[in-house]
PDB file of C-alpha atoms in Angstrom:
ATOM      1  CA  UNK L   1    -235.523   4.311  23.679  1.00  0.00           C
ATOM      2  CA  UNK L   2    -239.050   3.840  22.493  1.00  0.00           C
ATOM      3  CA  UNK L   3    -240.665   6.740  20.630  1.00  0.00           C
ATOM      4  CA  UNK L   4    -244.021   8.165  21.672  1.00  0.00           C
ATOM      5  CA  UNK L   5    -246.969   5.959  20.921  1.00  0.00           C
ATOM      6  CA  UNK L   6    -248.807   6.733  17.688  1.00  0.00           C
ATOM      7  CA  UNK L   7    -252.256   6.544  19.294  1.00  0.00           C
ATOM      8  CA  UNK L   8    -253.987   9.719  20.409  1.00  0.00           C
ATOM      9  CA  UNK L   9    -253.286  10.287  24.088  1.00  0.00           C
ATOM     10  CA  UNK L  10    -255.822  11.429  26.660  1.00  0.00           C
ATOM     11  CA  UNK L  11    -255.274  14.279  29.131  1.00  0.00           C
ATOM     12  CA  UNK L  12    -257.540  14.865  32.131  1.00  0.00           C
ATOM     13  CA  UNK L  13    -257.801  18.483  33.310  1.00  0.00           C
ATOM     14  CA  UNK L  14    -259.160  18.925  36.846  1.00  0.00           C
ATOM     15  CA  UNK L  15    -259.807  22.576  37.690  1.00  0.00           C
ATOM     16  CA  UNK L  16    -262.895  24.393  39.029  1.00  0.00           C
ATOM     17  CA  UNK L  17    -261.930  27.476  36.993  1.00  0.00           C
ATOM     18  CA  UNK L  18    -263.914  26.974  33.784  1.00  0.00           C
ATOM     19  CA  UNK L  19    -261.900  29.608  31.920  1.00  0.00           C
ATOM     20  CA  UNK L  20    -258.604  27.853  32.675  1.00  0.00           C
ATOM     21  CA  UNK L  21    -260.078  24.495  31.654  1.00  0.00           C
ATOM     22  CA  UNK L  22    -261.492  26.032  28.462  1.00  0.00           C
ATOM     23  CA  UNK L  23    -258.166  27.606  27.481  1.00  0.00           C
ATOM     24  CA  UNK L  24    -256.260  24.385  28.113  1.00  0.00           C
ATOM     25  CA  UNK L  25    -258.771  22.318  26.173  1.00  0.00           C
ATOM     26  CA  UNK L  26    -258.709  24.730  23.236  1.00  0.00           C
ATOM     27  CA  UNK L  27    -254.902  24.793  23.187  1.00  0.00           C
ATOM     28  CA  UNK L  28    -254.419  21.021  23.477  1.00  0.00           C
ATOM     29  CA  UNK L  29    -257.384  19.376  21.738  1.00  0.00           C
ATOM     30  CA  UNK L  30    -255.738  19.313  18.297  1.00  0.00           C
ATOM     31  CA  UNK L  31    -253.181  16.817  19.586  1.00  0.00           C
ATOM     32  CA  UNK L  32    -254.903  15.134  22.523  1.00  0.00           C
ATOM     33  CA  UNK L  33    -258.272  13.884  23.662  1.00  0.00           C
ATOM     34  CA  UNK L  34    -259.269  16.142  26.558  1.00  0.00           C
ATOM     35  CA  UNK L  35    -261.358  15.210  29.606  1.00  0.00           C
ATOM     36  CA  UNK L  36    -262.454  17.907  32.080  1.00  0.00           C
ATOM     37  CA  UNK L  37    -263.453  17.616  35.749  1.00  0.00           C
ATOM     38  CA  UNK L  38    -264.477  20.496  38.015  1.00  0.00           C
ATOM     39  CA  UNK L  39    -263.628  18.777  41.312  1.00  0.00           C
ATOM     40  CA  UNK L  40    -261.336  16.104  42.714  1.00  0.00           C
ATOM     41  CA  UNK L  41    -264.082  13.518  43.122  1.00  0.00           C
ATOM     42  CA  UNK L  42    -265.043  13.623  39.442  1.00  0.00           C
ATOM     43  CA  UNK L  43    -261.371  13.607  38.477  1.00  0.00           C
ATOM     44  CA  UNK L  44    -260.832  10.443  40.517  1.00  0.00           C
ATOM     45  CA  UNK L  45    -263.821   8.781  38.852  1.00  0.00           C
ATOM     46  CA  UNK L  46    -262.540   9.644  35.361  1.00  0.00           C
ATOM     47  CA  UNK L  47    -259.032   8.491  36.296  1.00  0.00           C
ATOM     48  CA  UNK L  48    -260.274   5.014  37.193  1.00  0.00           C
ATOM     49  CA  UNK L  49    -262.840   4.640  34.408  1.00  0.00           C
ATOM     50  CA  UNK L  50    -261.026   6.331  31.517  1.00  0.00           C
ATOM     51  CA  UNK L  51    -257.389   5.787  32.551  1.00  0.00           C
ATOM     52  CA  UNK L  52    -255.938   9.013  31.027  1.00  0.00           C
ATOM     53  CA  UNK L  53    -252.317   9.220  29.901  1.00  0.00           C
ATOM     54  CA  UNK L  54    -251.752  12.407  31.914  1.00  0.00           C
ATOM     55  CA  UNK L  55    -253.595  14.333  34.624  1.00  0.00           C
ATOM     56  CA  UNK L  56    -253.346  18.093  35.149  1.00  0.00           C
ATOM     57  CA  UNK L  57    -254.768  18.739  38.627  1.00  0.00           C
ATOM     58  CA  UNK L  58    -255.383  22.095  40.315  1.00  0.00           C
ATOM     59  CA  UNK L  59    -253.796  22.095  43.748  1.00  0.00           C
ATOM     60  CA  UNK L  60    -256.918  23.324  45.582  1.00  0.00           C
ATOM     61  CA  UNK L  61    -259.567  21.337  43.721  1.00  0.00           C
ATOM     62  CA  UNK L  62    -262.866  21.068  45.657  1.00  0.00           C
ATOM     63  CA  UNK L  63    -263.822  17.831  47.474  1.00  0.00           C
ATOM     64  CA  UNK L  64    -260.427  16.170  47.002  1.00  0.00           C
ATOM     65  CA  UNK L  65    -257.261  18.290  47.057  1.00  0.00           C
ATOM     66  CA  UNK L  66    -254.032  17.526  45.243  1.00  0.00           C
ATOM     67  CA  UNK L  67    -252.230  15.818  48.144  1.00  0.00           C
ATOM     68  CA  UNK L  68    -255.079  13.392  48.847  1.00  0.00           C
ATOM     69  CA  UNK L  69    -255.706  12.845  45.134  1.00  0.00           C
ATOM     70  CA  UNK L  70    -252.065  11.943  44.538  1.00  0.00           C
ATOM     71  CA  UNK L  71    -252.080   9.549  47.501  1.00  0.00           C
ATOM     72  CA  UNK L  72    -255.171   7.752  46.155  1.00  0.00           C
ATOM     73  CA  UNK L  73    -253.793   7.725  42.620  1.00  0.00           C
ATOM     74  CA  UNK L  74    -250.512   6.109  43.669  1.00  0.00           C
ATOM     75  CA  UNK L  75    -252.222   3.489  45.873  1.00  0.00           C
ATOM     76  CA  UNK L  76    -254.392   2.114  43.029  1.00  0.00           C
ATOM     77  CA  UNK L  77    -252.578  -0.376  40.744  1.00  0.00           C
ATOM     78  CA  UNK L  78    -254.661   0.834  37.798  1.00  0.00           C
ATOM     79  CA  UNK L  79    -253.673   4.482  38.191  1.00  0.00           C
ATOM     80  CA  UNK L  80    -250.358   4.419  40.065  1.00  0.00           C
ATOM     81  CA  UNK L  81    -248.242   5.125  36.973  1.00  0.00           C
ATOM     82  CA  UNK L  82    -250.338   7.957  35.483  1.00  0.00           C
ATOM     83  CA  UNK L  83    -248.197  11.123  35.325  1.00  0.00           C
ATOM     84  CA  UNK L  84    -249.583  14.018  37.378  1.00  0.00           C
ATOM     85  CA  UNK L  85    -248.883  17.715  36.830  1.00  0.00           C
ATOM     86  CA  UNK L  86    -250.082  20.046  39.577  1.00  0.00           C
ATOM     87  CA  UNK L  87    -251.518  23.450  38.640  1.00  0.00           C
ATOM     88  CA  UNK L  88    -250.893  26.057  41.323  1.00  0.00           C
ATOM     89  CA  UNK L  89    -251.366  29.731  42.104  1.00  0.00           C
ATOM     90  CA  UNK L  90    -248.022  29.754  43.942  1.00  0.00           C
ATOM     91  CA  UNK L  91    -244.401  29.448  42.884  1.00  0.00           C
ATOM     92  CA  UNK L  92    -243.584  26.613  45.291  1.00  0.00           C
ATOM     93  CA  UNK L  93    -245.594  23.508  46.046  1.00  0.00           C
ATOM     94  CA  UNK L  94    -244.326  20.945  48.563  1.00  0.00           C
ATOM     95  CA  UNK L  95    -246.032  17.556  48.404  1.00  0.00           C
ATOM     96  CA  UNK L  96    -244.370  14.578  50.055  1.00  0.00           C
ATOM     97  CA  UNK L  97    -246.790  11.916  48.857  1.00  0.00           C
ATOM     98  CA  UNK L  98    -245.440  10.089  45.821  1.00  0.00           C
ATOM     99  CA  UNK L  99    -243.625  11.622  42.896  1.00  0.00           C
ATOM    100  CA  UNK L 100    -244.914  14.556  40.876  1.00  0.00           C
ATOM    101  CA  UNK L 101    -244.258  15.225  37.222  1.00  0.00           C
ATOM    102  CA  UNK L 102    -243.968  18.951  37.687  1.00  0.00           C
ATOM    103  CA  UNK L 103    -245.802  22.051  38.841  1.00  0.00           C
ATOM    104  CA  UNK L 104    -247.188  24.704  36.481  1.00  0.00           C
ATOM    105  CA  UNK L 105    -247.953  28.104  37.980  1.00  0.00           C
ATOM    106  CA  UNK L 106    -250.921  30.196  36.859  1.00  0.00           C
ATOM    107  CA  UNK L 107    -251.393  32.200  34.710  1.00  0.00           C
ATOM    108  CA  UNK L 108    -250.485  29.388  32.337  1.00  0.00           C
ATOM    109  CA  UNK L 109    -248.453  29.886  29.174  1.00  0.00           C
ATOM    110  CA  UNK L 110    -249.673  27.411  26.540  1.00  0.00           C
ATOM    111  CA  UNK L 111    -246.254  27.069  24.909  1.00  0.00           C
ATOM    112  CA  UNK L 112    -244.738  26.163  28.276  1.00  0.00           C
ATOM    113  CA  UNK L 113    -247.617  23.773  28.980  1.00  0.00           C
ATOM    114  CA  UNK L 114    -247.113  21.980  25.642  1.00  0.00           C
ATOM    115  CA  UNK L 115    -243.349  21.751  26.183  1.00  0.00           C
ATOM    116  CA  UNK L 116    -243.840  20.332  29.677  1.00  0.00           C
ATOM    117  CA  UNK L 117    -246.372  17.775  28.442  1.00  0.00           C
ATOM    118  CA  UNK L 118    -243.950  16.656  25.725  1.00  0.00           C
ATOM    119  CA  UNK L 119    -241.214  16.247  28.335  1.00  0.00           C
ATOM    120  CA  UNK L 120    -243.487  14.255  30.654  1.00  0.00           C
ATOM    121  CA  UNK L 121    -244.589  11.873  27.888  1.00  0.00           C
ATOM    122  CA  UNK L 122    -240.993  11.377  26.749  1.00  0.00           C
ATOM    123  CA  UNK L 123    -240.053  10.469  30.309  1.00  0.00           C
ATOM    124  CA  UNK L 124    -243.059   8.176  30.868  1.00  0.00           C
ATOM    125  CA  UNK L 125    -242.304   6.320  27.622  1.00  0.00           C
ATOM    126  CA  UNK L 126    -238.736   5.779  28.789  1.00  0.00           C
ATOM    127  CA  UNK L 127    -239.861   4.638  32.253  1.00  0.00           C
ATOM    128  CA  UNK L 128    -242.340   2.200  30.711  1.00  0.00           C
ATOM    129  CA  UNK L 129    -239.698   0.674  28.452  1.00  0.00           C
ATOM    130  CA  UNK L 130    -237.138   0.305  31.237  1.00  0.00           C
ATOM    131  CA  UNK L 131    -239.743  -1.228  33.530  1.00  0.00           C
ATOM    132  CA  UNK L 132    -241.006  -3.738  30.995  1.00  0.00           C
ATOM    133  CA  UNK L 133    -237.598  -4.737  29.668  1.00  0.00           C
ATOM    134  CA  UNK L 134    -236.243  -7.778  31.493  1.00  0.00           C
ATOM    135  CA  UNK L 135    -232.690  -7.763  30.124  1.00  0.00           C
ATOM    136  CA  UNK L 136    -230.048  -5.143  29.457  1.00  0.00           C
ATOM    137  CA  UNK L 137    -231.271  -1.620  28.746  1.00  0.00           C
ATOM    138  CA  UNK L 138    -229.565   1.619  27.764  1.00  0.00           C
ATOM    139  CA  UNK L 139    -230.551   5.181  27.077  1.00  0.00           C
ATOM    140  CA  UNK L 140    -230.089   8.848  27.882  1.00  0.00           C
ATOM    141  CA  UNK L 141    -230.506  10.740  31.140  1.00  0.00           C
ATOM    142  CA  UNK L 142    -232.237  13.459  29.133  1.00  0.00           C
ATOM    143  CA  UNK L 143    -235.079  10.969  28.601  1.00  0.00           C
ATOM    144  CA  UNK L 144    -235.252   9.481  32.084  1.00  0.00           C
ATOM    145  CA  UNK L 145    -233.621  10.807  35.232  1.00  0.00           C
ATOM    146  CA  UNK L 146    -231.412   8.852  37.610  1.00  0.00           C
ATOM    147  CA  UNK L 147    -234.083   9.012  40.309  1.00  0.00           C
ATOM    148  CA  UNK L 148    -236.720   7.628  37.942  1.00  0.00           C
ATOM    149  CA  UNK L 149    -234.406   4.836  36.787  1.00  0.00           C
ATOM    150  CA  UNK L 150    -233.665   3.698  40.321  1.00  0.00           C
ATOM    151  CA  UNK L 151    -237.348   3.936  41.265  1.00  0.00           C
ATOM    152  CA  UNK L 152    -238.253   1.684  38.318  1.00  0.00           C
ATOM    153  CA  UNK L 153    -235.554  -0.826  39.286  1.00  0.00           C
ATOM    154  CA  UNK L 154    -236.907  -0.819  42.854  1.00  0.00           C
ATOM    155  CA  UNK L 155    -240.497  -1.429  41.746  1.00  0.00           C
ATOM    156  CA  UNK L 156    -239.398  -4.282  39.481  1.00  0.00           C
ATOM    157  CA  UNK L 157    -236.893  -5.715  42.005  1.00  0.00           C
ATOM    158  CA  UNK L 158    -234.068  -5.679  39.474  1.00  0.00           C
ATOM    159  CA  UNK L 159    -230.547  -6.917  40.223  1.00  0.00           C
ATOM    160  CA  UNK L 160    -227.551  -5.642  38.300  1.00  0.00           C
ATOM    161  CA  UNK L 161    -225.177  -2.774  37.560  1.00  0.00           C
ATOM    162  CA  UNK L 162    -226.213   0.634  36.244  1.00  0.00           C
ATOM    163  CA  UNK L 163    -223.289   2.245  34.437  1.00  0.00           C
ATOM    164  CA  UNK L 164    -223.245   5.992  33.745  1.00  0.00           C
ATOM    165  CA  UNK L 165    -221.163   8.219  31.511  1.00  0.00           C
ATOM    166  CA  UNK L 166    -221.598  11.989  31.788  1.00  0.00           C
ATOM    167  CA  UNK L 167    -218.874  13.941  30.029  1.00  0.00           C
ATOM    168  CA  UNK L 168    -215.586  12.670  31.442  1.00  0.00           C
ATOM    169  CA  UNK L 169    -217.251  11.187  34.536  1.00  0.00           C
ATOM    170  CA  UNK L 170    -217.876   7.437  34.736  1.00  0.00           C
ATOM    171  CA  UNK L 171    -219.886   5.904  37.554  1.00  0.00           C
ATOM    172  CA  UNK L 172    -221.623   2.709  38.654  1.00  0.00           C
ATOM    173  CA  UNK L 173    -224.631   1.938  40.838  1.00  0.00           C
ATOM    174  CA  UNK L 174    -225.384  -1.619  41.972  1.00  0.00           C
ATOM    175  CA  UNK L 175    -228.849  -2.842  42.927  1.00  0.00           C
ATOM    176  CA  UNK L 176    -230.005  -6.166  44.361  1.00  0.00           C
ATOM    177  CA  UNK L 177    -233.717  -6.998  44.263  1.00  0.00           C
ATOM    178  CA  UNK L 178    -234.298  -3.302  43.655  1.00  0.00           C
ATOM    179  CA  UNK L 179    -232.357  -2.085  46.711  1.00  0.00           C
ATOM    180  CA  UNK L 180    -229.344   0.137  46.147  1.00  0.00           C
ATOM    181  CA  UNK L 181    -226.246  -1.531  47.607  1.00  0.00           C
ATOM    182  CA  UNK L 182    -223.348   0.512  46.255  1.00  0.00           C
ATOM    183  CA  UNK L 183    -222.506   3.611  44.226  1.00  0.00           C
ATOM    184  CA  UNK L 184    -219.061   4.437  42.841  1.00  0.00           C
ATOM    185  CA  UNK L 185    -218.151   7.764  41.245  1.00  0.00           C
ATOM    186  CA  UNK L 186    -214.514   8.755  40.812  1.00  0.00           C
ATOM    187  CA  UNK L 187    -212.919   8.638  44.232  1.00  0.00           C
ATOM    188  CA  UNK L 188    -216.226   8.586  46.091  1.00  0.00           C
ATOM    189  CA  UNK L 189    -218.558   5.775  47.056  1.00  0.00           C
ATOM    190  CA  UNK L 190    -221.709   5.083  49.025  1.00  0.00           C
ATOM    191  CA  UNK L 191    -224.391   7.691  49.657  1.00  0.00           C
ATOM    192  CA  UNK L 192    -222.026  10.553  48.806  1.00  0.00           C
ATOM    193  CA  UNK L 193    -221.496   9.130  45.308  1.00  0.00           C
ATOM    194  CA  UNK L 194    -225.187   8.266  44.895  1.00  0.00           C
ATOM    195  CA  UNK L 195    -226.400  11.761  45.788  1.00  0.00           C
ATOM    196  CA  UNK L 196    -223.923  13.233  43.310  1.00  0.00           C
ATOM    197  CA  UNK L 197    -225.186  10.936  40.552  1.00  0.00           C
ATOM    198  CA  UNK L 198    -228.846  11.736  41.243  1.00  0.00           C
ATOM    199  CA  UNK L 199    -227.986  15.324  40.318  1.00  0.00           C
ATOM    200  CA  UNK L 200    -226.756  14.353  36.832  1.00  0.00           C
ATOM    201  CA  UNK L 201    -228.967  15.922  34.155  1.00  0.00           C
ATOM    202  CA  UNK L 202    -227.173  14.659  31.041  1.00  0.00           C
ATOM    203  CA  UNK L 203    -225.280  11.549  29.976  1.00  0.00           C
ATOM    204  CA  UNK L 204    -225.766   7.957  28.885  1.00  0.00           C
ATOM    205  CA  UNK L 205    -226.664   4.913  30.960  1.00  0.00           C
ATOM    206  CA  UNK L 206    -226.651   1.159  30.488  1.00  0.00           C
ATOM    207  CA  UNK L 207    -227.967  -1.536  32.812  1.00  0.00           C
ATOM    208  CA  UNK L 208    -226.342  -4.974  32.954  1.00  0.00           C
ATOM    209  CA  UNK L 209    -228.595  -7.489  34.759  1.00  0.00           C
ATOM    210  CA  UNK L 210    -227.120  -9.959  37.216  1.00  0.00           C
ATOM    211  CA  UNK L 211    -223.954  -7.984  38.022  1.00  0.00           C
ATOM    212  CA  UNK L 212    -223.286  -7.941  41.767  1.00  0.00           C
ATOM    213  CA  UNK L 213    -221.654  -5.185  43.801  1.00  0.00           C
ATOM    214  CA  UNK L 214    -217.925  -5.497  44.598  1.00  0.00           C
ATOM    215  CA  UNK L 215    -218.730  -3.997  48.002  1.00  0.00           C
ATOM    216  CA  UNK L 216    -221.796  -2.907  49.959  1.00  0.00           C
ATOM    217  CA  UNK L 217    -221.861   0.490  51.666  1.00  0.00           C
ATOM    218  CA  UNK L 218    -225.526   1.534  51.313  1.00  0.00           C
ATOM    219  CA  UNK L 219    -228.310   0.074  53.443  1.00  0.00           C
ATOM    220  CA  UNK L 220    -231.024   2.755  53.513  1.00  0.00           C
ATOM    221  CA  UNK L 221    -234.464   2.397  51.920  1.00  0.00           C
ATOM    222  CA  UNK L 222    -234.570   3.375  48.253  1.00  0.00           C
ATOM    223  CA  UNK L 223    -237.374   5.927  48.660  1.00  0.00           C
ATOM    224  CA  UNK L 224    -235.509   7.707  51.456  1.00  0.00           C
ATOM    225  CA  UNK L 225    -232.299   7.765  49.406  1.00  0.00           C
ATOM    226  CA  UNK L 226    -234.037   9.200  46.344  1.00  0.00           C
ATOM    227  CA  UNK L 227    -235.904  11.881  48.273  1.00  0.00           C
ATOM    228  CA  UNK L 228    -232.722  13.008  50.036  1.00  0.00           C
ATOM    229  CA  UNK L 229    -230.727  12.821  46.796  1.00  0.00           C
ATOM    230  CA  UNK L 230    -233.236  14.998  44.938  1.00  0.00           C
ATOM    231  CA  UNK L 231    -233.307  17.468  47.837  1.00  0.00           C
ATOM    232  CA  UNK L 232    -229.523  17.781  47.804  1.00  0.00           C
ATOM    233  CA  UNK L 233    -229.432  18.060  44.002  1.00  0.00           C
ATOM    234  CA  UNK L 234    -231.973  20.894  44.094  1.00  0.00           C
ATOM    235  CA  UNK L 235    -230.050  22.683  46.846  1.00  0.00           C
ATOM    236  CA  UNK L 236    -226.752  22.344  44.959  1.00  0.00           C
ATOM    237  CA  UNK L 237    -228.348  23.716  41.795  1.00  0.00           C
ATOM    238  CA  UNK L 238    -229.723  26.672  43.758  1.00  0.00           C
ATOM    239  CA  UNK L 239    -226.300  27.744  45.064  1.00  0.00           C
ATOM    240  CA  UNK L 240    -224.168  26.627  42.110  1.00  0.00           C
ATOM    241  CA  UNK L 241    -223.510  30.168  40.843  1.00  0.00           C
ATOM    242  CA  UNK L 242    -222.090  31.106  44.251  1.00  0.00           C
ATOM    243  CA  UNK L 243    -219.520  28.279  44.231  1.00  0.00           C
ATOM    244  CA  UNK L 244    -215.975  28.346  42.826  1.00  0.00           C
ATOM    245  CA  UNK L 245    -215.290  26.215  39.717  1.00  0.00           C
ATOM    246  CA  UNK L 246    -214.208  22.629  40.351  1.00  0.00           C
ATOM    247  CA  UNK L 247    -210.732  23.280  38.914  1.00  0.00           C
ATOM    248  CA  UNK L 248    -210.028  26.285  41.172  1.00  0.00           C
ATOM    249  CA  UNK L 249    -207.091  26.082  43.583  1.00  0.00           C
ATOM    250  CA  UNK L 250    -207.681  27.051  47.205  1.00  0.00           C
ATOM    251  CA  UNK L 251    -205.198  28.447  49.693  1.00  0.00           C
ATOM    252  CA  UNK L 252    -205.479  28.796  53.446  1.00  0.00           C
ATOM    253  CA  UNK L 253    -204.776  32.448  54.265  1.00  0.00           C
ATOM    254  CA  UNK L 254    -205.036  32.098  58.042  1.00  0.00           C
ATOM    255  CA  UNK L 255    -202.070  30.556  59.842  1.00  0.00           C
ATOM    256  CA  UNK L 256    -202.806  27.170  61.381  1.00  0.00           C
ATOM    257  CA  UNK L 257    -202.121  28.427  64.905  1.00  0.00           C
ATOM    258  CA  UNK L 258    -204.660  31.211  64.344  1.00  0.00           C
ATOM    259  CA  UNK L 259    -207.526  28.923  63.314  1.00  0.00           C
ATOM    260  CA  UNK L 260    -210.241  29.260  65.988  1.00  0.00           C
ATOM    261  CA  UNK L 261    -211.340  26.281  68.021  1.00  0.00           C
ATOM    262  CA  UNK L 262    -214.794  24.741  67.806  1.00  0.00           C
ATOM    263  CA  UNK L 263    -215.028  24.664  64.018  1.00  0.00           C
ATOM    264  CA  UNK L 264    -217.781  22.664  62.384  1.00  0.00           C
ATOM    265  CA  UNK L 265    -216.464  19.095  61.885  1.00  0.00           C
ATOM    266  CA  UNK L 266    -216.719  19.368  58.081  1.00  0.00           C
ATOM    267  CA  UNK L 267    -214.840  22.686  58.092  1.00  0.00           C
ATOM    268  CA  UNK L 268    -212.104  21.182  60.255  1.00  0.00           C
ATOM    269  CA  UNK L 269    -211.901  18.151  57.971  1.00  0.00           C
ATOM    270  CA  UNK L 270    -211.539  20.327  54.862  1.00  0.00           C
ATOM    271  CA  UNK L 271    -208.820  22.475  56.444  1.00  0.00           C
ATOM    272  CA  UNK L 272    -206.937  19.320  57.404  1.00  0.00           C
ATOM    273  CA  UNK L 273    -207.115  17.983  53.831  1.00  0.00           C
ATOM    274  CA  UNK L 274    -206.442  21.292  52.045  1.00  0.00           C
ATOM    275  CA  UNK L 275    -202.596  21.134  51.906  1.00  0.00           C
ATOM    276  CA  UNK L 276    -202.715  17.823  49.998  1.00  0.00           C
ATOM    277  CA  UNK L 277    -205.845  18.589  47.954  1.00  0.00           C
ATOM    278  CA  UNK L 278    -205.964  22.291  47.035  1.00  0.00           C
ATOM    279  CA  UNK L 279    -208.144  21.769  43.943  1.00  0.00           C
ATOM    280  CA  UNK L 280    -211.853  22.202  44.722  1.00  0.00           C
ATOM    281  CA  UNK L 281    -212.918  18.919  43.082  1.00  0.00           C
ATOM    282  CA  UNK L 282    -210.256  16.916  44.946  1.00  0.00           C
ATOM    283  CA  UNK L 283    -211.093  18.558  48.258  1.00  0.00           C
ATOM    284  CA  UNK L 284    -214.785  17.740  47.852  1.00  0.00           C
ATOM    285  CA  UNK L 285    -213.945  14.122  47.008  1.00  0.00           C
ATOM    286  CA  UNK L 286    -211.825  13.778  50.149  1.00  0.00           C
ATOM    287  CA  UNK L 287    -214.545  15.081  52.425  1.00  0.00           C
ATOM    288  CA  UNK L 288    -216.709  12.515  54.189  1.00  0.00           C
ATOM    289  CA  UNK L 289    -219.670  14.902  53.853  1.00  0.00           C
ATOM    290  CA  UNK L 290    -221.934  14.839  50.809  1.00  0.00           C
ATOM    291  CA  UNK L 291    -221.399  17.444  48.110  1.00  0.00           C
TER     292      UNK L 291
END
């Protein structure tokens, strides 16, 4: 993957709190050129005229808030690829317009801010290289996520096979003109396999242009698939510590004739498969439901 550009990058800070803007500027100006805006309107003007490499935007900026700002940013060809970090007073920010590059919660820790900026630039460099490269590409999922890869392929209408290796797991995703047609991961395929792959945080990938899918089982819009995949990945990560390990063996302790009627369809399906697939990983693979 391409290393970070040698030129001095520009960061736009949009926040009406002058003390926050001052602290960020002081902590970042040794490595970056810093622009400051006190409201969303001025931030939009600077975004178009100065084309910063990164924008840090306070969620409740006057005149133009973060949701509207992001919508405008992503609809302008000149600014649509600028990474955007939202600054917030709250732990959780839900914004459904476009893709964010993270949320930082006040009070800000400068070390965390610098680390997040480094991560964002590493990712944007990787996205830029994948998007501009017309042939085969390869790299690491630590540099660019599965969701970002597939979004880039969609924007550039790429056709080919994306091959993944994460530990002992091998997988393939096929795209045609940017649309996802098939995903294969172990014994799973289709949306179930795709959503599992979107949750991968580490591993290597390679893209072979022109390769066509051996089968087609996915027909949903790419954006919808990625949003749902990221939602499921986040939910799985949230409950992971409550789940048994994948190698654990399960046993039904209630006699079959004592199982109550009216079970959830997925529960009934798992109980039916359990005698032949007692290992957690195998049972999950056999289920028609997503992970």
